[in-house]
Short mmCIF file of C-alpha atoms in Angstrom, two decimals:
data_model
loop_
_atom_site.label_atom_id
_atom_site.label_comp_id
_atom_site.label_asym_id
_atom_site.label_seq_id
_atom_site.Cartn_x
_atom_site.Cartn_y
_atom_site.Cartn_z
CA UNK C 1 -48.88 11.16 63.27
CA UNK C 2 -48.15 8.99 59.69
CA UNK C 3 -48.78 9.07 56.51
CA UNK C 4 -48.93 7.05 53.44
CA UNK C 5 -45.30 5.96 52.29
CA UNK C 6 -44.31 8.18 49.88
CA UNK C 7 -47.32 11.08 50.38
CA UNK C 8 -45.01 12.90 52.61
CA UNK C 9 -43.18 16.07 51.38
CA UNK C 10 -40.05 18.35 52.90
CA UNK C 11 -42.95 21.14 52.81
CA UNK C 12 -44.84 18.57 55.50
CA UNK C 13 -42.40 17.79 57.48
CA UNK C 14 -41.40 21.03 57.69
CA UNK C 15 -44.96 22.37 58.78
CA UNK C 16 -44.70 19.77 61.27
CA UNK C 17 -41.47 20.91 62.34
CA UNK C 18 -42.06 24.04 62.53
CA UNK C 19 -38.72 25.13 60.38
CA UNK C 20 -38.43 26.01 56.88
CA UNK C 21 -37.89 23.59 53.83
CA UNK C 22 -34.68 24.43 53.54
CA UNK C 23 -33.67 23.40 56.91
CA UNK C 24 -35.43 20.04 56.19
CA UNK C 25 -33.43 19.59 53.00
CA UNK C 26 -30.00 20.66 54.69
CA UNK C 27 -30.95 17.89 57.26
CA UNK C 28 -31.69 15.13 54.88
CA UNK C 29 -29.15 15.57 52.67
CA UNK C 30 -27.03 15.75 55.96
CA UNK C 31 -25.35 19.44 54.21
CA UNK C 32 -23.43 21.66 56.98
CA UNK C 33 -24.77 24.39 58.80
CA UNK C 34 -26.81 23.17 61.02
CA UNK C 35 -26.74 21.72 64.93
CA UNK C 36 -26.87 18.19 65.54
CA UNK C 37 -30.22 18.56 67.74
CA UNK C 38 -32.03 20.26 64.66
CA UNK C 39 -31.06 17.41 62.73
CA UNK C 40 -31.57 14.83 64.83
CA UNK C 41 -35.53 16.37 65.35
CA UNK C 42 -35.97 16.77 61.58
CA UNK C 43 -34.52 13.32 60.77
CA UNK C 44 -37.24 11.91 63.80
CA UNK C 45 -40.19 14.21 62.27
CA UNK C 46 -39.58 12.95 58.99
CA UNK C 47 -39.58 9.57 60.28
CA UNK C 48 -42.67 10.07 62.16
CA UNK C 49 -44.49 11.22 59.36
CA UNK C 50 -43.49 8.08 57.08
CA UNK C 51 -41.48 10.04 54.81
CA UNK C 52 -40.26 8.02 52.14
CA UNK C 53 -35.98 8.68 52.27
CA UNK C 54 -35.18 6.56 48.85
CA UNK C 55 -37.01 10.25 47.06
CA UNK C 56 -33.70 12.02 48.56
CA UNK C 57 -31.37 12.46 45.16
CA UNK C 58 -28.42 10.87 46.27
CA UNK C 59 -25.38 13.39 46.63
CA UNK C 60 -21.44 12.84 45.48
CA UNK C 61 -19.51 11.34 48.14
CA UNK C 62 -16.44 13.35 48.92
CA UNK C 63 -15.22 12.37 52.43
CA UNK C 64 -14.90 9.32 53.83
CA UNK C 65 -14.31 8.53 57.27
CA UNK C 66 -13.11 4.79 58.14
CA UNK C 67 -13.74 3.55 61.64
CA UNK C 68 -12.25 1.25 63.94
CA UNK C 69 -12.99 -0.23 67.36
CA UNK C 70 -10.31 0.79 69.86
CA UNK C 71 -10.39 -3.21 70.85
CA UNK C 72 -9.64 -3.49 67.12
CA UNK C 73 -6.35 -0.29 67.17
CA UNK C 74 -4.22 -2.62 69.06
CA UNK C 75 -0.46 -4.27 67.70
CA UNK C 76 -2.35 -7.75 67.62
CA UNK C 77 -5.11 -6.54 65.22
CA UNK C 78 -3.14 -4.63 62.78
CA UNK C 79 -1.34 -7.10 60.46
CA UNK C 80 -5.25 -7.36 59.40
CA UNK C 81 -7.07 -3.99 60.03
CA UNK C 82 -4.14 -1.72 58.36
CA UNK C 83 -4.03 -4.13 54.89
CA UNK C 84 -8.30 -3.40 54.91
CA UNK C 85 -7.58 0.18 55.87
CA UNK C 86 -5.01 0.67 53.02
CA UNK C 87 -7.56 -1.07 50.60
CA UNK C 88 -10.62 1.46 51.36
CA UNK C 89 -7.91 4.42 50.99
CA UNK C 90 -6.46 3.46 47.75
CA UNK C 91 -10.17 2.83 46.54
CA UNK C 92 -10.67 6.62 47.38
CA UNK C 93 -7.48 7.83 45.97
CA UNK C 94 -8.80 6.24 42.18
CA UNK C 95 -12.35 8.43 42.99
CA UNK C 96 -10.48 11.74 44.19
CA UNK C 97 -12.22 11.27 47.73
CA UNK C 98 -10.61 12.02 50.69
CA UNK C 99 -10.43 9.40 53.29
CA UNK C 100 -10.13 10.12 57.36
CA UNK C 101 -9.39 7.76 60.01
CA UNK C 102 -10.42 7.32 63.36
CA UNK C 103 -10.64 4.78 66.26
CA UNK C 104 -13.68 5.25 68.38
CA UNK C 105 -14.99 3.56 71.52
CA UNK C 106 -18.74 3.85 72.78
CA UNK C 107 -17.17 6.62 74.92
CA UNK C 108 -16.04 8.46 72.93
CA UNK C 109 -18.41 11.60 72.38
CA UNK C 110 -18.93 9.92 68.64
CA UNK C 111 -21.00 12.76 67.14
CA UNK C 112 -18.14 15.43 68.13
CA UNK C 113 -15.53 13.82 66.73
CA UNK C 114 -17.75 13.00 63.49
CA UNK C 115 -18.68 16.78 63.26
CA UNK C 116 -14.76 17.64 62.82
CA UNK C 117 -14.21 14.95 59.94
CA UNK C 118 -17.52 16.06 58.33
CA UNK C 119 -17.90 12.79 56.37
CA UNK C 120 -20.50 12.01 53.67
CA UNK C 121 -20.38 8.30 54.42
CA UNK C 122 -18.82 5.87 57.27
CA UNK C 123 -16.91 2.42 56.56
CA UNK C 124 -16.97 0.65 60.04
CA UNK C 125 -14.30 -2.23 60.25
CA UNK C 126 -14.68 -4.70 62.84
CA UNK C 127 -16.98 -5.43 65.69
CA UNK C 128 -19.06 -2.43 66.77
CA UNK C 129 -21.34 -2.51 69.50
CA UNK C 130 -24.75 -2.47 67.81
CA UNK C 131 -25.76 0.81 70.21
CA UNK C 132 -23.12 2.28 68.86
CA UNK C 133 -23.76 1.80 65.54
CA UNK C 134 -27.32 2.93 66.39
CA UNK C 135 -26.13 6.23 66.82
CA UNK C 136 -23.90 6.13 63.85
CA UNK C 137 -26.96 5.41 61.77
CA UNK C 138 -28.88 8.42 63.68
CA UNK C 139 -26.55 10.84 61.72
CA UNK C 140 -28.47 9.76 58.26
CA UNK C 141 -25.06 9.13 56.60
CA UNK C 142 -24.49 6.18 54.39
CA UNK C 143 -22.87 3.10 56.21
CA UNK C 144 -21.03 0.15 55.31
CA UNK C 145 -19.74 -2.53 57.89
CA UNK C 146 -16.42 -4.24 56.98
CA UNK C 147 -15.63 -7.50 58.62
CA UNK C 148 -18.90 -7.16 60.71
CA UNK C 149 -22.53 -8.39 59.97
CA UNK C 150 -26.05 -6.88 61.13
CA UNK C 151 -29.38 -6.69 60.39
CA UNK C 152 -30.22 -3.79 58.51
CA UNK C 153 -26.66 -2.33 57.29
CA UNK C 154 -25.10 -3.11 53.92
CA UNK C 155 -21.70 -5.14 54.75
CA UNK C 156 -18.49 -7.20 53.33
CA UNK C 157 -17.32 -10.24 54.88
CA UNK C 158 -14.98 -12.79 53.94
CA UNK C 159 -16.27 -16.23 53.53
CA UNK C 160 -15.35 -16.63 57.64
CA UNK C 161 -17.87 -20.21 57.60
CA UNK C 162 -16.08 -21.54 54.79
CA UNK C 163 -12.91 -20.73 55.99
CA UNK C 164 -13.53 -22.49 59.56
CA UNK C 165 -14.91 -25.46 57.77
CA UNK C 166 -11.68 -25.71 54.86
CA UNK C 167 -9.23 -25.42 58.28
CA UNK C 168 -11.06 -27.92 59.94
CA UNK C 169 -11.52 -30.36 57.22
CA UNK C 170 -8.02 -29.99 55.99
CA UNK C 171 -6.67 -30.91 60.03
CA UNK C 172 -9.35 -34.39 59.68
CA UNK C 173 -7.80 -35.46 56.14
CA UNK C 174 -4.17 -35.23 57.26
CA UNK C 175 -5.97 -38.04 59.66
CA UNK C 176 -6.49 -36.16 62.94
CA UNK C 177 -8.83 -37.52 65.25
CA UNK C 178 -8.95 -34.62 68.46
CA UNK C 179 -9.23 -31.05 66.63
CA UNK C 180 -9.31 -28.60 69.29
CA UNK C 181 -10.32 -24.98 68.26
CA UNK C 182 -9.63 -21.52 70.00
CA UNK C 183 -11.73 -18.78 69.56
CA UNK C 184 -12.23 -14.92 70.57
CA UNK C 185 -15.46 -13.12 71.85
CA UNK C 186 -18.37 -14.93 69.74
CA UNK C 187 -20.61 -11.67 70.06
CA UNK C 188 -17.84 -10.88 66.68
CA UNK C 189 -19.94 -12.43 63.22
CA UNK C 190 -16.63 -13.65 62.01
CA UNK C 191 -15.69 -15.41 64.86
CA UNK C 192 -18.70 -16.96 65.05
CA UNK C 193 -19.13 -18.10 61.30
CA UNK C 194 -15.81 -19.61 61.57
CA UNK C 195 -16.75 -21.55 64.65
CA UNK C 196 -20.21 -22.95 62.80
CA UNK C 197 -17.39 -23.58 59.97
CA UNK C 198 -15.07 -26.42 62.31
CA UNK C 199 -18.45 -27.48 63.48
CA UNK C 200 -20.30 -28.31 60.44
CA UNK C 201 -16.83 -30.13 59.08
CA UNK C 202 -16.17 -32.50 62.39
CA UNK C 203 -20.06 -33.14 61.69
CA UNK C 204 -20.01 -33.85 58.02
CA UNK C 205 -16.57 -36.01 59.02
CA UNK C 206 -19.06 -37.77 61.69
CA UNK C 207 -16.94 -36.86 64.44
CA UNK C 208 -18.91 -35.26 67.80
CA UNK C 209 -18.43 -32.41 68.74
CA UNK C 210 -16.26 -32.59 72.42
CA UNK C 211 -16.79 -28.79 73.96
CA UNK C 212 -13.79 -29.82 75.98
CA UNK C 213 -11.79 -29.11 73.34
CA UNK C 214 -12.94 -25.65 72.35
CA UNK C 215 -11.50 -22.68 74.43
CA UNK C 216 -12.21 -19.10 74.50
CA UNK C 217 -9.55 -16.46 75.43
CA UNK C 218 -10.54 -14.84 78.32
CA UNK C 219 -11.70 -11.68 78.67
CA UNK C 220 -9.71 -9.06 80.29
CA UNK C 221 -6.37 -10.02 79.16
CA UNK C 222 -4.17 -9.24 76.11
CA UNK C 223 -4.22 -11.26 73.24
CA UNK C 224 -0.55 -13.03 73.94
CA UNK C 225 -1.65 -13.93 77.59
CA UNK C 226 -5.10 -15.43 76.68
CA UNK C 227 -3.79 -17.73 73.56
CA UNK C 228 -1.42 -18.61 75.81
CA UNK C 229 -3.61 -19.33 78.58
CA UNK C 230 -6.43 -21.00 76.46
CA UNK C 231 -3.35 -23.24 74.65
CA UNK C 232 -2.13 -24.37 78.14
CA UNK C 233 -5.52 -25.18 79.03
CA UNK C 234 -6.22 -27.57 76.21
CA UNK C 235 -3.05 -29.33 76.80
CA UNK C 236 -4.07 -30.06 80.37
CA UNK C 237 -6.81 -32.13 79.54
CA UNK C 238 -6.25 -35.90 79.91
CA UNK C 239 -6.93 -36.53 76.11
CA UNK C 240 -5.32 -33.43 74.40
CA UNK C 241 -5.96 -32.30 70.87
CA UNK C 242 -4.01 -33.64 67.98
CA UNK C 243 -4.79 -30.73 65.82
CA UNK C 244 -5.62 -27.09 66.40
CA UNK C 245 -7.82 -24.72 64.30
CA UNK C 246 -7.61 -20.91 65.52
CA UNK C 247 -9.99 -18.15 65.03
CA UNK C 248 -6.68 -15.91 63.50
CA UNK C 249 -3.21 -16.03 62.90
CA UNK C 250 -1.77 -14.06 66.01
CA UNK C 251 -3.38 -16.57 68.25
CA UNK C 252 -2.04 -19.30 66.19
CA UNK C 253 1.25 -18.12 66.35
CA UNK C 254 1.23 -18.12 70.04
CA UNK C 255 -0.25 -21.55 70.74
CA UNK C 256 2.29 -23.12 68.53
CA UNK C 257 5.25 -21.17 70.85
CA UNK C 258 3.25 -22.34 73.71
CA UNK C 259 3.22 -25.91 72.53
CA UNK C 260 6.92 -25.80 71.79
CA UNK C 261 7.75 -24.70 75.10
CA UNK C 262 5.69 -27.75 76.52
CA UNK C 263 8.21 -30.36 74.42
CA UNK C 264 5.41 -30.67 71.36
CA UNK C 265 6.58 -31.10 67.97
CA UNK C 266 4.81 -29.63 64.94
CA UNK C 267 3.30 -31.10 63.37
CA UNK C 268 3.75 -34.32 64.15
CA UNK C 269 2.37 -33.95 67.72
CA UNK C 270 0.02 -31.32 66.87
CA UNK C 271 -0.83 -29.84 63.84
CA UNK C 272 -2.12 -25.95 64.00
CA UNK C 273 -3.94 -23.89 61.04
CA UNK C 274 -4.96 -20.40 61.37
CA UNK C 275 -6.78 -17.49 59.73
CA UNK C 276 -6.07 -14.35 57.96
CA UNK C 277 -3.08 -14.95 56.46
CA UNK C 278 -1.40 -11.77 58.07
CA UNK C 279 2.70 -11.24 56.99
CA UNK C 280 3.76 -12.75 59.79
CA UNK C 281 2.43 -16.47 59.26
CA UNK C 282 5.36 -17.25 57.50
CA UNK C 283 7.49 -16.55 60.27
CA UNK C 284 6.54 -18.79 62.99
CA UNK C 285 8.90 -22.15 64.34
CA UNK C 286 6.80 -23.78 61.84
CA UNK C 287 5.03 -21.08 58.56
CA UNK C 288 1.56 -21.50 59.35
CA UNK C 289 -1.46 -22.94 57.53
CA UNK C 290 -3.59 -20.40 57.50
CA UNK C 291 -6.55 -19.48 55.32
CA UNK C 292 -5.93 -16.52 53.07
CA UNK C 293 -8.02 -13.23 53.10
CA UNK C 294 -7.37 -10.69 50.32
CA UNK C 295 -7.87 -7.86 52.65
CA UNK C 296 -7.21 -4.86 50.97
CA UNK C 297 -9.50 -5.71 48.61
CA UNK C 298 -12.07 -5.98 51.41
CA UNK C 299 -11.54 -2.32 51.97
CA UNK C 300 -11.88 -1.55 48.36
CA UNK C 301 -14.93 -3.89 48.14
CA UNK C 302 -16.43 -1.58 51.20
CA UNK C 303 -15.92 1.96 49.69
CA UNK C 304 -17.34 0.63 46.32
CA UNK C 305 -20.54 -0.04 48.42
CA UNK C 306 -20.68 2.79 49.23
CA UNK C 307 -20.13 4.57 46.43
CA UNK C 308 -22.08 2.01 44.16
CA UNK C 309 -24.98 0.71 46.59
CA UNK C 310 -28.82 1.25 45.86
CA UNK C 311 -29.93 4.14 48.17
CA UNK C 312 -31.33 2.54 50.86
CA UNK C 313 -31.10 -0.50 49.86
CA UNK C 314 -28.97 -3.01 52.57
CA UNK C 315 -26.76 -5.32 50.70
CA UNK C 316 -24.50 -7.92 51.58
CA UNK C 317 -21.01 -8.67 49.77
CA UNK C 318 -19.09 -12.25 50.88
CA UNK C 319 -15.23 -12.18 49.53
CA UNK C 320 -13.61 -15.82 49.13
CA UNK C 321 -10.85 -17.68 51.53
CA UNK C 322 -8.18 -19.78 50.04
CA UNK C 323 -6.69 -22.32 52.27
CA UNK C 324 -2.74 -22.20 52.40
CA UNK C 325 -1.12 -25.31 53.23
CA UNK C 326 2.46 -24.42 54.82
CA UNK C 327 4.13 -26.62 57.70
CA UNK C 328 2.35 -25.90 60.67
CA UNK C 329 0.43 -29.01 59.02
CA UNK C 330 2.20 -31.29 56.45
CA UNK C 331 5.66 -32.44 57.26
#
């Protein structure tokens, strides 16, 4: 059963329903005091029926509750997710909203846990599995994705293309010929705009692309064991790279260690740049060229979103990259 966008009202969906109005405008408004399955079955009806959702007056946020892949809550991924993190809850301090934290995995009994923060809108940071952001979405509370792109949710990236292709580019002026590139799981959107990034520069450089010298960590393993792996890998091949771009800075840090312990020098045998610019790039054998992300103001950017956004309206924020030239590159 449908009707005309916008001909629908809470008293039809709630004949249809077979509740009273104000159940229907608890549910909408996603207000406590009612059980998930009622609102689940009002939020269907109503989208059934072809109610229009931008009529809903939108409400103060109050709570916040900033989520985080479990692959994401691990030692390797902080020195980028807690910077982001400390962004979003600064942002709330300034707009006297209270901010909750949790990591989640598609396991995880999601709508429980939600239930107990009670949060008027979600900031996602990370890759999510898009099922499980389905069902974050089936709670009718306002979403924004942090460091994560999909169709039909309002998000803020950093410029990850540009980055790959400023890394890349910068490795072919300082006159490198073999730039390899290791990357992560390219089901993440930043990983994969930063590998289009070193693609698109070896191609505007008119060098081809060898897929010999890209590798992927492998899956399974810890992030220290599959650099290291993926590193050792690359330097087995009878023409090794002369340069390496890496999809972050933890896995740059542990290919350059790797190619230390193998008798390289860098940079003069192999130059390395990574990505993110985490506190611990400058701390390396060699600092690390990196590209720099201002990542607590990603966080901020993500709450203001949310706070700021056109009701259901999906837009998409891109935050700029500065390439940092330390001497993981230039003697």
């Amino acid at each position: 059963m449908t009707a005309a966008t916008g001909a629908v009202t809470i008293r039809d969906i709630a004949r249809v329903a077979g509740v009273s109005a104000g159940t229907i405008s608890r549910a909408l408004k996603n207000e406590p005091g009612l059980t998930e399955s009622t609102r689940q079955m009002v939020l269907n009806t109503a989208r059934d029926l072809g109610y229009d959702f931008c009529k809903l007056r939108p409400k103060r946020l109050r709570r916040l509750t900033f989520l985080l892949h479990r692959q994401h809550n691990t030692a390797a991924s902080s020195p980028f997710y807690s910077p982001v993190l400390h962004g979003a809850e600064e942002a709330c301090r300034k707009q006297g909203i209270v901010l909750s934290f949790m990591a989640v995995g598609p396991a995880d009994g999601l709508a429980d846990q939600l239930r107990i923060h009670a949060p008027d809108g979600i900031v996602c940071a990370g890759f999510f599995e898009p099922e499980l952001l389905t069902a974050l979405r089936d709670t009718g509370k306002p979403i924004v994705l942090i460091d994560m792109k999909l169709r039909g949710y309002s998000s803020v990236n950093p410029d990850n293309m540009m980055g790959g292709y400023l890394a890349t580019r910068h490795l072919i002026e300082r006159g490198r010929e073999r730039v390899g590139f290791i990357c992560g799981s390219l089901s993440h959107y930043s990983i994969r705009e930063r590998a289009r990034g070193y693609r698109q520069a070896l191609f505007d450089a008119g060098i081809l692309a060898d897929p010999r010298l890209e590798a992927s960590l492998p899956d399974g393993v810890d992030l220290e064991t599959g650099a290291w792996e993926a590193m050792e890998n690359l330097l087995a091949l009878p023409k090794p790279p002369d340069a390496l771009f890496c999809y972050n800075d933890s896995t740059a840090l542990v290919a350059m260690r790797c190619c230390l312990a193998r008798g390289l020098k860098v940079p003069h045998d192999i130059s390395i740049v990574g990505f993110d610019d985490i506190s611990t790039a400058v701390l390396g054998h060699r600092p690390l060229t990196t590209l720099r992300i201002n990542k607590k103001e990603l966080g901020a950017m993500g709450v203001e979103l949310l706070l700021n956004g056109r009701t259901g309206a999906v837009e998409e924020r891109i935050s700029p990259v500065e390439l940092v030239v330390r001497a993981s590159t230039v003697c």
